Short mmCIF file of C-alpha atoms and ligand atoms in Angstrom, two decimals:
data_model
loop_
_atom_site.label_atom_id
_atom_site.label_comp_id
_atom_site.label_asym_id
_atom_site.label_seq_id
_atom_site.Cartn_x
_atom_site.Cartn_y
_atom_site.Cartn_z
CA MET A 1 0.01 -0.12 0.12
CA GLN A 2 1.05 3.55 -0.90
CA TYR A 3 -0.04 6.63 1.00
CA PHE A 4 -0.02 10.47 -0.24
CA VAL A 5 -1.39 13.53 0.82
CA THR A 6 -2.91 16.37 -1.52
CA SER A 7 -4.27 19.73 -1.31
CA ASP A 8 -5.82 19.84 -4.65
CA ALA A 9 -9.61 20.48 -5.27
CA LEU A 10 -12.08 17.49 -4.95
CA ALA A 11 -13.46 17.73 -8.44
CA SER A 12 -10.40 17.70 -10.09
CA GLN A 13 -8.96 14.54 -8.62
CA GLN A 14 -8.15 11.65 -10.93
CA THR A 15 -8.86 8.53 -8.69
CA ASP A 16 -10.85 5.52 -8.90
CA CYS A 17 -12.97 6.71 -5.84
CA LEU A 18 -13.76 9.46 -3.44
CA ALA A 19 -14.71 8.52 0.03
CA VAL A 20 -16.62 11.17 1.86
CA ALA A 21 -18.34 11.27 5.10
CA ILE A 22 -22.07 11.14 6.03
CA TYR A 23 -23.17 11.97 9.47
CA ASP A 24 -25.88 10.41 11.14
CA GLN A 25 -29.51 11.32 9.86
CA ALA A 26 -28.04 11.44 6.62
CA GLU A 27 -26.22 14.86 6.89
CA LEU A 28 -23.49 15.90 4.48
CA SER A 29 -19.84 16.41 5.59
CA PRO A 30 -18.32 19.39 3.76
CA SER A 31 -16.77 17.12 1.36
CA ALA A 32 -19.87 15.30 0.59
CA ALA A 33 -21.82 18.70 0.22
CA GLN A 34 -18.96 19.76 -2.30
CA LEU A 35 -19.41 16.50 -4.45
CA ASP A 36 -23.20 16.91 -4.04
CA GLU A 37 -22.90 20.52 -5.83
CA ASP A 38 -20.30 19.14 -8.20
CA THR A 39 -22.95 16.11 -9.35
CA GLN A 40 -25.95 18.19 -9.21
CA GLY A 41 -27.60 16.60 -6.22
CA ALA A 42 -26.36 12.75 -6.96
CA ILE A 43 -25.53 12.57 -3.16
CA GLN A 44 -28.67 14.13 -1.65
CA ARG A 45 -30.69 11.92 -4.00
CA VAL A 46 -29.23 8.72 -2.59
CA LEU A 47 -29.72 9.99 0.87
CA ASP A 48 -33.14 10.57 0.18
CA THR A 49 -33.74 6.91 -0.82
CA GLY A 50 -32.83 6.23 2.78
CA ASP A 51 -30.12 3.56 1.86
CA ILE A 52 -27.58 4.94 4.20
CA SER A 53 -28.30 6.86 7.52
CA GLY A 54 -24.83 7.80 8.56
CA LYS A 55 -24.37 5.35 11.16
CA ALA A 56 -20.74 4.66 11.99
CA GLY A 57 -19.40 2.13 9.73
CA GLN A 58 -22.05 1.98 6.85
CA THR A 59 -20.72 2.26 3.29
CA LEU A 60 -22.70 2.82 0.09
CA PHE A 61 -21.02 3.38 -3.43
CA LEU A 62 -22.38 5.81 -6.12
CA HIS A 63 -21.26 4.72 -9.58
CA HIS A 64 -20.55 7.05 -12.44
CA PRO A 65 -21.81 10.17 -11.06
CA ALA A 66 -22.21 12.76 -13.44
CA GLY A 67 -20.06 16.00 -13.33
CA ILE A 68 -16.87 14.68 -11.91
CA SER A 69 -13.95 12.65 -13.19
CA SER A 70 -13.99 10.09 -10.66
CA PRO A 71 -15.94 6.85 -11.54
CA ARG A 72 -16.84 6.23 -7.84
CA ILE A 73 -17.99 7.96 -4.70
CA LEU A 74 -17.96 6.09 -1.39
CA LEU A 75 -20.26 7.26 1.24
CA VAL A 76 -19.03 6.41 4.70
CA GLY A 77 -21.18 6.66 7.78
CA VAL A 78 -19.26 8.60 10.74
CA GLY A 79 -21.90 8.96 13.34
CA LYS A 80 -23.69 11.98 14.99
CA LYS A 81 -22.33 15.24 13.55
CA GLY A 82 -19.87 16.84 16.08
CA LYS A 83 -20.10 13.50 18.35
CA THR A 84 -18.01 11.22 16.20
CA THR A 85 -15.93 9.11 18.83
CA GLU A 86 -12.50 7.64 18.43
CA ASN A 87 -14.29 4.18 18.19
CA ASP A 88 -16.71 5.59 15.59
CA PHE A 89 -13.91 6.89 13.36
CA ASN A 90 -12.11 3.74 13.70
CA THR A 91 -15.27 1.73 12.66
CA ALA A 92 -15.63 4.16 9.60
CA THR A 93 -12.23 4.00 8.33
CA THR A 94 -11.87 0.14 8.80
CA ALA A 95 -15.29 -0.07 6.76
CA MET A 96 -14.00 2.24 4.34
CA ALA A 97 -10.64 0.42 3.75
CA GLN A 98 -12.75 -3.06 3.53
CA ALA A 99 -15.10 -1.71 0.92
CA LEU A 100 -12.48 -0.04 -1.15
CA ASN A 101 -10.31 -3.23 -1.09
CA GLU A 102 -13.39 -5.45 -2.25
CA SER A 103 -14.28 -2.94 -4.95
CA GLY A 104 -12.68 -2.44 -8.29
CA ALA A 105 -11.27 0.76 -6.87
CA GLN A 106 -7.27 0.61 -6.72
CA ALA A 107 -6.60 4.19 -6.03
CA ALA A 108 -8.82 6.26 -3.65
CA LEU A 109 -8.99 9.79 -2.08
CA CYS A 110 -10.19 9.69 1.60
CA CYS A 111 -11.85 12.88 2.91
CA LEU A 112 -12.67 11.51 6.30
CA ALA A 113 -10.06 13.59 8.15
CA GLU A 114 -12.26 16.61 7.97
CA VAL A 115 -14.75 14.82 10.56
CA GLU A 116 -14.52 16.40 13.96
CA VAL A 117 -13.36 13.73 16.41
CA MET A 118 -13.10 14.41 20.02
CA GLN A 119 -10.66 17.18 19.59
CA ARG A 120 -8.14 14.97 17.83
CA SER A 121 -5.82 16.67 15.36
CA ASN A 122 -5.94 16.30 11.36
CA ALA A 123 -2.59 14.38 11.58
CA TRP A 124 -4.10 12.04 14.17
CA LYS A 125 -7.03 11.06 11.96
CA ILE A 126 -4.82 10.69 9.09
CA ARG A 127 -2.59 8.37 10.95
CA GLN A 128 -5.32 6.45 12.52
CA THR A 129 -6.80 5.86 8.96
CA THR A 130 -3.33 4.75 7.50
CA VAL A 131 -3.11 2.26 10.54
CA ASN A 132 -6.71 1.03 10.09
CA THR A 133 -6.14 0.46 6.43
CA GLU A 134 -2.87 -1.39 6.81
CA THR A 135 -4.27 -3.54 9.53
CA THR A 136 -7.62 -4.20 7.60
CA LEU A 137 -5.84 -5.19 4.40
CA TYR A 138 -3.80 -7.75 6.36
CA ARG A 139 -4.72 -11.48 5.43
CA TYR A 140 -3.23 -14.71 7.30
CA THR A 141 -2.11 -16.95 4.44
CA GLN A 142 0.89 -18.69 5.70
CA THR A 143 -0.86 -22.05 6.46
CA LYS A 144 -3.77 -21.76 4.03
CA SER A 145 -3.68 -23.40 0.67
CA ASP A 146 -6.54 -21.48 -1.07
CA ASN A 147 -5.22 -18.04 -1.04
CA LYS A 148 -6.68 -16.49 -3.93
CA PRO A 149 -5.61 -12.98 -3.97
CA ILE A 150 -8.21 -10.22 -4.35
CA GLU A 151 -8.12 -9.45 -8.09
CA LYS A 152 -8.26 -5.48 -7.65
CA PRO A 153 -7.01 -4.73 -4.32
CA LEU A 154 -6.53 -1.21 -2.83
CA THR A 155 -2.93 0.00 -3.53
CA GLN A 156 -3.13 3.91 -3.07
CA LEU A 157 -4.79 5.80 -0.63
CA ARG A 158 -4.59 9.67 -0.80
CA PHE A 159 -5.59 12.09 1.87
CA THR A 160 -6.81 15.68 1.61
CA THR A 161 -5.43 18.03 3.62
CA ASP A 162 -4.95 21.85 3.76
CA GLU A 163 -1.91 23.38 2.36
CA ALA A 164 -0.55 24.29 5.71
CA ASP A 165 -1.08 20.90 7.12
CA THR A 166 0.89 18.83 4.43
CA ALA A 167 4.06 18.35 6.41
CA ALA A 168 2.33 17.18 9.39
CA ALA A 169 0.13 14.73 7.24
CA GLY A 170 3.14 13.32 5.70
CA GLN A 171 4.52 12.38 8.65
CA ALA A 172 1.28 11.00 9.87
CA ILE A 173 1.09 8.61 6.86
CA ALA A 174 4.87 7.70 7.50
CA GLN A 175 4.23 6.93 11.11
CA GLY A 176 1.00 5.21 10.47
CA ALA A 177 2.21 2.82 7.82
CA ALA A 178 5.11 1.79 9.88
CA ILE A 179 2.87 1.13 12.79
CA GLY A 180 0.51 -0.75 10.74
CA ARG A 181 3.04 -2.89 9.19
CA GLY A 182 4.51 -3.50 12.55
CA MET A 183 1.03 -4.57 13.86
CA ASN A 184 0.60 -6.90 10.81
CA LEU A 185 4.11 -8.33 11.67
CA ALA A 186 3.06 -9.00 15.25
CA LYS A 187 -0.29 -10.53 13.93
CA ASP A 188 1.42 -12.89 11.64
CA LEU A 189 3.77 -14.35 14.32
CA GLY A 190 0.92 -14.50 16.88
CA ASN A 191 -1.52 -16.32 14.38
CA LEU A 192 1.20 -18.74 13.55
CA PRO A 193 0.42 -22.02 15.21
CA GLY A 194 3.05 -23.52 17.93
CA ASN A 195 4.36 -26.14 15.65
CA ILE A 196 5.77 -23.47 13.34
CA CYS A 197 6.19 -20.44 15.59
CA THR A 198 8.86 -22.06 17.91
CA PRO A 199 11.39 -20.20 19.91
CA SER A 200 14.02 -21.13 16.99
CA TYR A 201 11.60 -19.52 14.53
CA LEU A 202 11.25 -16.42 16.54
CA ALA A 203 15.04 -16.44 16.76
CA ASP A 204 15.16 -16.58 12.88
CA GLN A 205 12.68 -13.86 12.45
CA ALA A 206 14.91 -11.70 14.72
CA ILE A 207 18.06 -12.63 12.64
CA LYS A 208 16.08 -11.41 9.52
CA ILE A 209 14.96 -8.18 10.98
CA GLY A 210 18.77 -7.63 11.86
CA GLN A 211 19.80 -8.42 8.18
CA GLN A 212 16.95 -6.27 6.70
CA PHE A 213 18.11 -3.11 8.77
CA ASP A 214 21.79 -1.86 9.38
CA SER A 215 20.65 -0.23 12.40
CA VAL A 216 19.44 -3.41 14.21
CA THR A 217 21.92 -6.06 15.58
CA THR A 218 20.46 -9.21 16.60
CA THR A 219 21.97 -11.72 19.05
CA ILE A 220 20.66 -15.27 20.12
CA LEU A 221 21.78 -16.75 23.38
CA GLU A 222 21.46 -20.59 23.30
CA GLU A 223 20.83 -22.63 26.46
CA ALA A 224 24.43 -23.24 27.35
CA GLU A 225 24.95 -19.57 27.43
CA MET A 226 21.94 -18.98 29.60
CA ALA A 227 23.07 -21.69 31.91
CA GLU A 228 26.40 -19.95 32.21
CA LEU A 229 24.61 -16.65 33.11
CA GLY A 230 22.72 -18.51 35.76
CA MET A 231 19.38 -18.21 34.10
CA GLY A 232 17.89 -21.05 36.11
CA SER A 233 14.53 -19.91 36.34
CA LEU A 234 13.93 -19.31 32.41
CA LEU A 235 15.70 -22.66 31.89
CA SER A 236 13.51 -24.56 34.18
CA VAL A 237 10.50 -23.69 32.14
CA SER A 238 12.22 -25.11 28.78
CA ARG A 239 13.31 -28.02 30.30
CA GLY A 240 9.74 -29.37 29.95
CA SER A 241 9.92 -28.88 26.27
CA ARG A 242 11.98 -30.73 23.30
CA GLN A 243 12.13 -27.06 21.98
CA PRO A 244 15.42 -25.49 23.04
CA ALA A 245 14.92 -21.99 24.51
CA LYS A 246 16.41 -18.70 23.02
CA LEU A 247 17.06 -15.47 24.37
CA ILE A 248 16.93 -13.02 21.62
CA THR A 249 18.19 -9.63 21.63
CA MET A 250 17.69 -6.84 18.85
CA GLU A 251 19.41 -3.50 19.44
CA TYR A 252 18.34 -0.71 17.46
CA LYS A 253 20.66 2.25 17.56
CA GLY A 254 19.41 5.72 16.43
CA ALA A 255 20.75 7.90 18.95
CA GLY A 256 24.52 7.27 19.56
CA ASP A 257 25.40 6.45 23.09
CA SER A 258 22.02 7.43 24.74
CA LYS A 259 20.55 4.97 27.18
CA PRO A 260 18.14 2.80 25.75
CA VAL A 261 14.42 1.90 26.16
CA VAL A 262 14.32 -1.89 26.64
CA LEU A 263 11.28 -3.78 25.62
CA VAL A 264 11.13 -7.22 27.21
CA GLY A 265 8.70 -9.44 25.47
CA LYS A 266 7.30 -12.78 26.71
CA GLY A 267 7.91 -15.30 23.79
CA LEU A 268 6.15 -18.33 25.06
CA THR A 269 5.50 -20.05 21.97
CA PHE A 270 2.94 -22.44 23.57
CA ASP A 271 1.64 -22.60 26.90
CA ALA A 272 0.17 -26.05 27.88
CA GLY A 273 0.65 -25.03 31.50
CA GLY A 274 3.31 -27.77 32.31
CA ILE A 275 2.52 -30.26 34.81
CA SER A 276 -0.23 -27.71 36.23
CA LEU A 277 -1.81 -28.71 32.84
CA LYS A 278 -4.49 -26.21 31.47
CA PRO A 279 -7.96 -27.69 30.67
CA ALA A 280 -8.49 -28.53 27.04
CA GLN A 281 -11.23 -26.09 26.25
CA GLY A 282 -9.44 -23.35 24.34
CA MET A 283 -5.88 -24.47 24.89
CA ASP A 284 -5.15 -23.86 21.28
CA GLU A 285 -5.19 -20.10 22.02
CA MET A 286 -2.08 -20.55 24.13
CA LYS A 287 -0.28 -20.14 20.96
CA TYR A 288 -0.74 -16.68 21.46
CA ASP A 289 1.40 -16.58 24.65
CA MET A 290 4.28 -15.10 22.57
CA CYS A 291 2.13 -12.09 21.64
CA GLY A 292 4.37 -9.69 23.98
CA SER A 293 7.37 -10.70 21.84
CA ALA A 294 5.32 -10.13 18.57
CA SER A 295 4.70 -6.65 19.74
CA VAL A 296 8.57 -6.18 20.38
CA PHE A 297 9.27 -7.58 16.74
CA GLY A 298 6.67 -5.25 15.47
CA THR A 299 7.88 -2.12 17.21
CA ILE A 300 11.58 -2.84 16.57
CA GLN A 301 10.65 -3.19 12.75
CA ALA A 302 8.56 0.12 13.12
CA VAL A 303 11.30 2.06 14.82
CA ALA A 304 14.01 0.81 12.24
CA GLU A 305 11.62 1.75 9.21
CA LEU A 306 11.28 5.26 10.63
CA GLY A 307 14.85 5.61 11.31
CA LEU A 308 13.61 7.09 14.87
CA PRO A 309 16.32 8.92 16.80
CA ILE A 310 16.33 6.97 19.95
CA ASN A 311 17.95 3.64 21.25
CA VAL A 312 15.63 0.71 21.46
CA VAL A 313 16.54 -2.91 22.76
CA GLY A 314 14.02 -5.70 22.28
CA VAL A 315 14.76 -8.66 24.57
CA VAL A 316 12.66 -11.73 24.12
CA PRO A 317 13.01 -14.75 26.28
CA SER A 318 11.22 -17.65 24.35
CA SER A 319 10.35 -21.16 25.30
CA GLU A 320 7.36 -23.75 25.23
CA ASN A 321 5.75 -24.50 28.58
CA MET A 322 4.81 -28.38 28.34
CA PRO A 323 4.38 -31.20 30.63
CA ASP A 324 7.31 -33.64 30.39
CA GLY A 325 9.36 -36.25 32.55
CA ASP A 326 11.72 -33.44 33.11
CA ALA A 327 9.39 -30.46 33.39
CA ASN A 328 9.00 -28.33 36.47
CA LYS A 329 7.06 -30.10 39.21
CA PRO A 330 4.72 -28.12 41.89
CA GLY A 331 6.94 -27.66 44.82
CA ASP A 332 10.29 -27.48 42.81
CA ILE A 333 12.82 -24.56 43.80
CA VAL A 334 15.01 -22.76 41.00
CA THR A 335 17.59 -20.31 41.36
CA SER A 336 17.19 -17.12 39.09
CA MET A 337 19.91 -15.07 37.46
CA ALA A 338 19.49 -12.57 40.26
CA GLY A 339 20.36 -15.34 42.78
CA LYS A 340 16.90 -15.42 44.32
CA THR A 341 15.32 -18.63 44.93
CA ILE A 342 11.56 -19.40 43.66
CA GLU A 343 9.23 -22.13 44.74
CA ILE A 344 7.25 -23.03 41.85
CA LEU A 345 3.83 -23.80 43.27
CA ASN A 346 2.19 -23.60 39.83
CA THR A 347 4.04 -24.47 36.76
CA ASP A 348 1.40 -22.60 34.62
CA ALA A 349 2.71 -19.35 36.22
CA GLU A 350 5.68 -19.72 33.78
CA GLY A 351 5.73 -16.29 32.27
CA ARG A 352 7.14 -14.61 35.40
CA LEU A 353 9.61 -17.33 35.48
CA ILE A 354 11.27 -16.68 31.98
CA LEU A 355 10.63 -12.84 32.20
CA CYS A 356 12.51 -12.47 35.60
CA ASP A 357 15.78 -13.74 34.23
CA ALA A 358 15.48 -11.45 31.11
CA LEU A 359 14.66 -8.67 33.24
CA THR A 360 17.87 -9.19 35.39
CA TYR A 361 19.69 -9.53 31.87
CA SER A 362 18.34 -6.05 30.81
CA GLU A 363 20.49 -4.53 33.44
CA ARG A 364 23.55 -4.90 31.15
CA PHE A 365 22.16 -2.42 28.57
CA GLU A 366 22.03 0.43 31.49
CA PRO A 367 18.60 1.26 30.38
CA ASP A 368 16.89 4.29 30.77
CA THR A 369 13.56 2.64 31.12
CA VAL A 370 12.44 -1.08 30.84
CA ILE A 371 9.12 -1.90 29.87
CA ASP A 372 7.96 -5.69 29.76
CA ILE A 373 5.13 -6.80 27.48
CA ALA A 374 3.51 -10.04 28.41
CA THR A 375 0.09 -12.36 28.10
CA LEU A 376 0.83 -12.82 31.75
CA THR A 377 -2.64 -13.52 33.69
CA GLY A 378 -6.20 -14.73 32.93
CA ALA A 379 -6.95 -12.39 35.89
CA ILE A 380 -6.40 -9.13 33.64
CA ILE A 381 -9.08 -10.46 31.28
CA VAL A 382 -11.42 -10.73 34.32
CA ALA A 383 -10.45 -7.17 35.41
CA LEU A 384 -10.18 -5.18 32.19
CA GLY A 385 -11.76 -7.37 29.42
CA ASN A 386 -10.27 -7.12 26.11
CA VAL A 387 -10.36 -3.18 25.80
CA THR A 388 -7.66 -2.03 27.72
CA THR A 389 -4.02 -3.29 28.65
CA GLY A 390 -3.07 -3.69 32.40
CA LEU A 391 -0.30 -1.42 33.51
CA MET A 392 1.68 -1.63 36.65
CA ALA A 393 5.15 0.35 37.18
CA ASN A 394 7.61 1.07 39.84
CA ASN A 395 7.76 4.80 38.72
CA GLN A 396 4.85 6.81 38.34
CA ASP A 397 6.21 9.37 35.79
CA LEU A 398 6.78 6.31 33.57
CA ALA A 399 3.11 5.00 34.22
CA ASP A 400 1.93 8.49 33.21
CA ALA A 401 3.93 8.35 30.23
CA LEU A 402 2.45 5.21 29.10
CA LEU A 403 -0.95 6.29 30.43
CA LYS A 404 -0.59 9.27 27.80
CA ALA A 405 0.57 7.24 25.06
CA GLY A 406 -2.36 4.88 25.52
CA ASN A 407 -4.80 7.85 25.17
CA ASP A 408 -2.75 9.61 22.26
CA SER A 409 -2.78 6.41 20.19
CA PHE A 410 -6.09 5.31 21.45
CA ASP A 411 -4.29 1.85 22.30
CA ARG A 412 -5.07 2.55 25.81
CA THR A 413 -3.77 1.25 29.26
CA TRP A 414 -5.08 1.34 32.93
CA GLN A 415 -3.02 1.19 35.88
CA LEU A 416 -3.27 -1.22 38.86
CA PRO A 417 -1.24 -0.90 41.94
CA ILE A 418 1.59 -2.88 43.03
CA TRP A 419 1.89 -1.68 46.50
CA ASP A 420 4.01 -3.45 49.09
CA ASP A 421 0.63 -4.66 50.94
CA TYR A 422 0.40 -7.19 47.90
CA GLN A 423 4.03 -8.67 48.33
CA LYS A 424 3.43 -10.71 51.13
CA GLN A 425 1.01 -12.93 49.06
CA LEU A 426 4.40 -14.26 47.53
CA ASP A 427 6.07 -15.34 50.88
CA SER A 428 7.59 -19.00 50.70
CA ASN A 429 8.14 -21.28 53.67
CA PHE A 430 10.97 -22.82 51.58
CA ALA A 431 12.35 -20.32 49.11
CA ASP A 432 13.06 -16.27 48.69
CA ILE A 433 9.72 -15.93 46.75
CA ALA A 434 6.81 -18.05 45.41
CA ASN A 435 5.86 -18.03 41.90
CA VAL A 436 2.10 -17.58 42.61
CA GLY A 437 0.29 -15.27 45.17
CA GLY A 438 -3.16 -17.15 45.61
CA LYS A 439 -6.41 -16.43 43.77
CA GLU A 440 -6.73 -12.63 44.82
CA ALA A 441 -5.40 -9.87 43.08
CA GLY A 442 -3.73 -12.33 40.45
CA SER A 443 -2.53 -9.63 37.93
CA VAL A 444 -1.02 -7.55 40.74
CA THR A 445 0.86 -10.41 42.49
CA ALA A 446 2.18 -11.32 39.12
CA ALA A 447 3.66 -7.96 38.66
CA CYS A 448 4.80 -7.99 42.36
CA PHE A 449 6.77 -10.91 41.36
CA LEU A 450 8.48 -9.25 38.33
CA SER A 451 8.90 -6.07 40.73
CA ARG A 452 11.38 -8.04 42.67
CA PHE A 453 13.72 -8.46 39.82
CA THR A 454 13.57 -4.71 38.58
CA GLU A 455 14.62 -2.63 41.50
CA LYS A 456 17.65 -1.47 39.66
CA PHE A 457 15.86 0.60 36.91
CA ASN A 458 12.64 2.17 36.12
CA TRP A 459 10.26 -0.32 34.76
CA ALA A 460 6.65 -1.03 33.70
CA HIS A 461 4.59 -3.96 33.08
CA LEU A 462 2.12 -4.36 30.32
CA ASP A 463 -0.28 -7.39 30.95
CA ILE A 464 -1.76 -7.78 27.50
CA ALA A 465 -3.56 -11.08 28.07
CA GLY A 466 -6.89 -9.31 27.41
CA THR A 467 -5.87 -7.15 24.38
CA ALA A 468 -3.39 -9.13 22.29
CA TRP A 469 -5.94 -11.24 20.41
CA VAL A 470 -9.60 -11.80 20.09
CA SER A 471 -11.41 -15.09 20.53
CA GLY A 472 -14.50 -16.55 18.68
CA LYS A 473 -15.32 -16.37 15.20
CA ALA A 474 -13.02 -13.43 14.45
CA LYS A 475 -10.21 -15.41 16.29
CA GLY A 476 -6.87 -13.76 15.80
CA ALA A 477 -3.88 -11.62 16.90
CA THR A 478 -4.49 -7.77 17.39
CA GLY A 479 -1.16 -6.48 16.76
CA ARG A 480 -1.57 -4.71 20.10
CA PRO A 481 0.11 -2.85 21.76
CA VAL A 482 2.34 -1.92 19.04
CA PRO A 483 0.75 1.49 18.52
CA LEU A 484 1.18 2.04 22.38
CA LEU A 485 4.71 1.35 22.41
CA MET A 486 5.53 3.50 19.35
CA GLN A 487 3.38 6.35 20.89
CA PHE A 488 5.50 5.95 23.80
CA LEU A 489 8.78 6.25 21.96
CA LEU A 490 7.48 9.07 19.71
CA ASN A 491 6.41 11.17 22.92
CA LYS A 492 9.75 10.68 24.29
CA ILE A 493 11.65 11.64 21.29
CA GLU A 494 9.32 14.72 21.18
CA SER A 495 9.71 15.71 24.81
CA LYS A 496 13.78 15.65 24.52
CA SER A 497 13.79 17.81 21.17
N1 BES B 501 -0.34 -17.41 29.58
C1 BES B 501 -1.09 -17.44 30.82
C2 BES B 501 -1.96 -16.25 30.86
C3 BES B 501 -3.31 -16.23 29.88
C4 BES B 501 -4.20 -17.06 30.52
C5 BES B 501 -3.39 -15.38 29.09
C6 BES B 501 -5.49 -16.77 29.63
C7 BES B 501 -4.49 -15.53 28.16
C8 BES B 501 -5.54 -16.06 28.63
C9 BES B 501 -0.21 -17.55 31.97
O1 BES B 501 1.28 -18.23 31.51
C10 BES B 501 -0.95 -18.30 32.81
O2 BES B 501 -1.01 -19.46 32.90
N2 BES B 501 -1.21 -17.74 34.06
C11 BES B 501 -2.11 -18.39 35.02
C12 BES B 501 -1.46 -17.81 36.53
C13 BES B 501 -1.91 -18.41 37.72
C14 BES B 501 -1.17 -19.99 37.58
C15 BES B 501 -1.29 -17.96 38.81
C16 BES B 501 -3.60 -17.78 35.03
O3 BES B 501 -3.82 -16.64 34.56
O4 BES B 501 -4.42 -18.69 35.21
MN1 MN B 502 0.70 -20.36 32.07
ZN1 ZN B 503 1.75 -18.20 29.85
#
């Protein structure tokens, strides 16, 4: 897909389709009114038929309207005038991209950014439309044999904008395309089954990214090297699997010697629970337990594509969690890289066991900030559903920056406390710390566990178990929280300049 901006007049546009907004109760947006005039009332006549009311996400094509050079107009419902929400706008632009892609129009002009959306800027709306177009056109193809490509897919989207806004709009499409492609990479990795997307597969993907961008250096640690570093906790999880664990590092350099943001992504390529085996129902979805790492891959790719002036390190501990004769048993005690002993009361709480060693490993990058991203607890789905990512942090400025980035990108987070009141739930009679804290506040005690390994740096934890994929008929990875992470980095760059 290619994206452009233009400040030329509507009627003169040479394109396959003009997409314009219709407000609820069949009200014309400014561009729709302009086109209505250019076509001697063609749009109003269609509205009068009642075929489109303007509800967010409705679409209707007009073919060969007289008076303009474009062979098509696409009317797109955006909700009540002046009341279009971010969700309405996302619904509308997603429907627009879908309709265009399924039509014969390959090049289109989008006039939807003129719609007022909760005080969002023109650049925000253009960027969001680009992200939504990119992710709407995503198709999972890798393990399907009947991939008939769409005959005339959408290949070019142009945005109308005021002359004065073209620079900001240009930046918006560049960022939106990079974020969208990063999300699509994250979706692809998430959607791949556990028998293909293994720790070794993820390591190969990281090597590819390193080859693709001069700015990215990838290193892979094998189990023997992890053993030398004393990563007894991480290795105890992979001992239960035939697949060797990998510790993947992708270092992006865009800002000399400045301290990096380290993103640590849980790369559990299949979580059967181990000896504390999960129930069969829905267990296939545990192939998504590497979505934290997928978001790190997507973010590193997007950062490198944009050449952002910042240093970012992606650290991905990757393993399977399987039941095996050599797997962890409830009651086993292991020693982490930090030297702390851990009593494994439930082998299904494996994410924290691989993350704690990866977090300790992150110290060597002398980080400015460490953010881990993990499908860590079912409890976060109970608390927040699939709308918002759980956020916990040992530094409130960092938490505030992530909350803001969530609002800015509309890939939102909500903070939960990790006060020391909760820490005692992790007391163990036999080790320094237990790996589970009982059934109360499960997401909080999981973060409390990680906090014992992050005392040396500013750290935040994103629990994406609810937001990384959707279940049901539309089952699939979402590509979240790539937009959140990208926004965090963009805001950080902005605040420094
Ligand atoms: N990968 C799961 C978390 C998860 C559960 C993600 C459901 C998405 C949907 C994690 O490894 C896990 O099993 N967590 C346990 C922790 C418990 C044993 C303390 C959980 O949430 O049940
Ligand atoms: Mn588990
Ligand atoms: Zn897991």
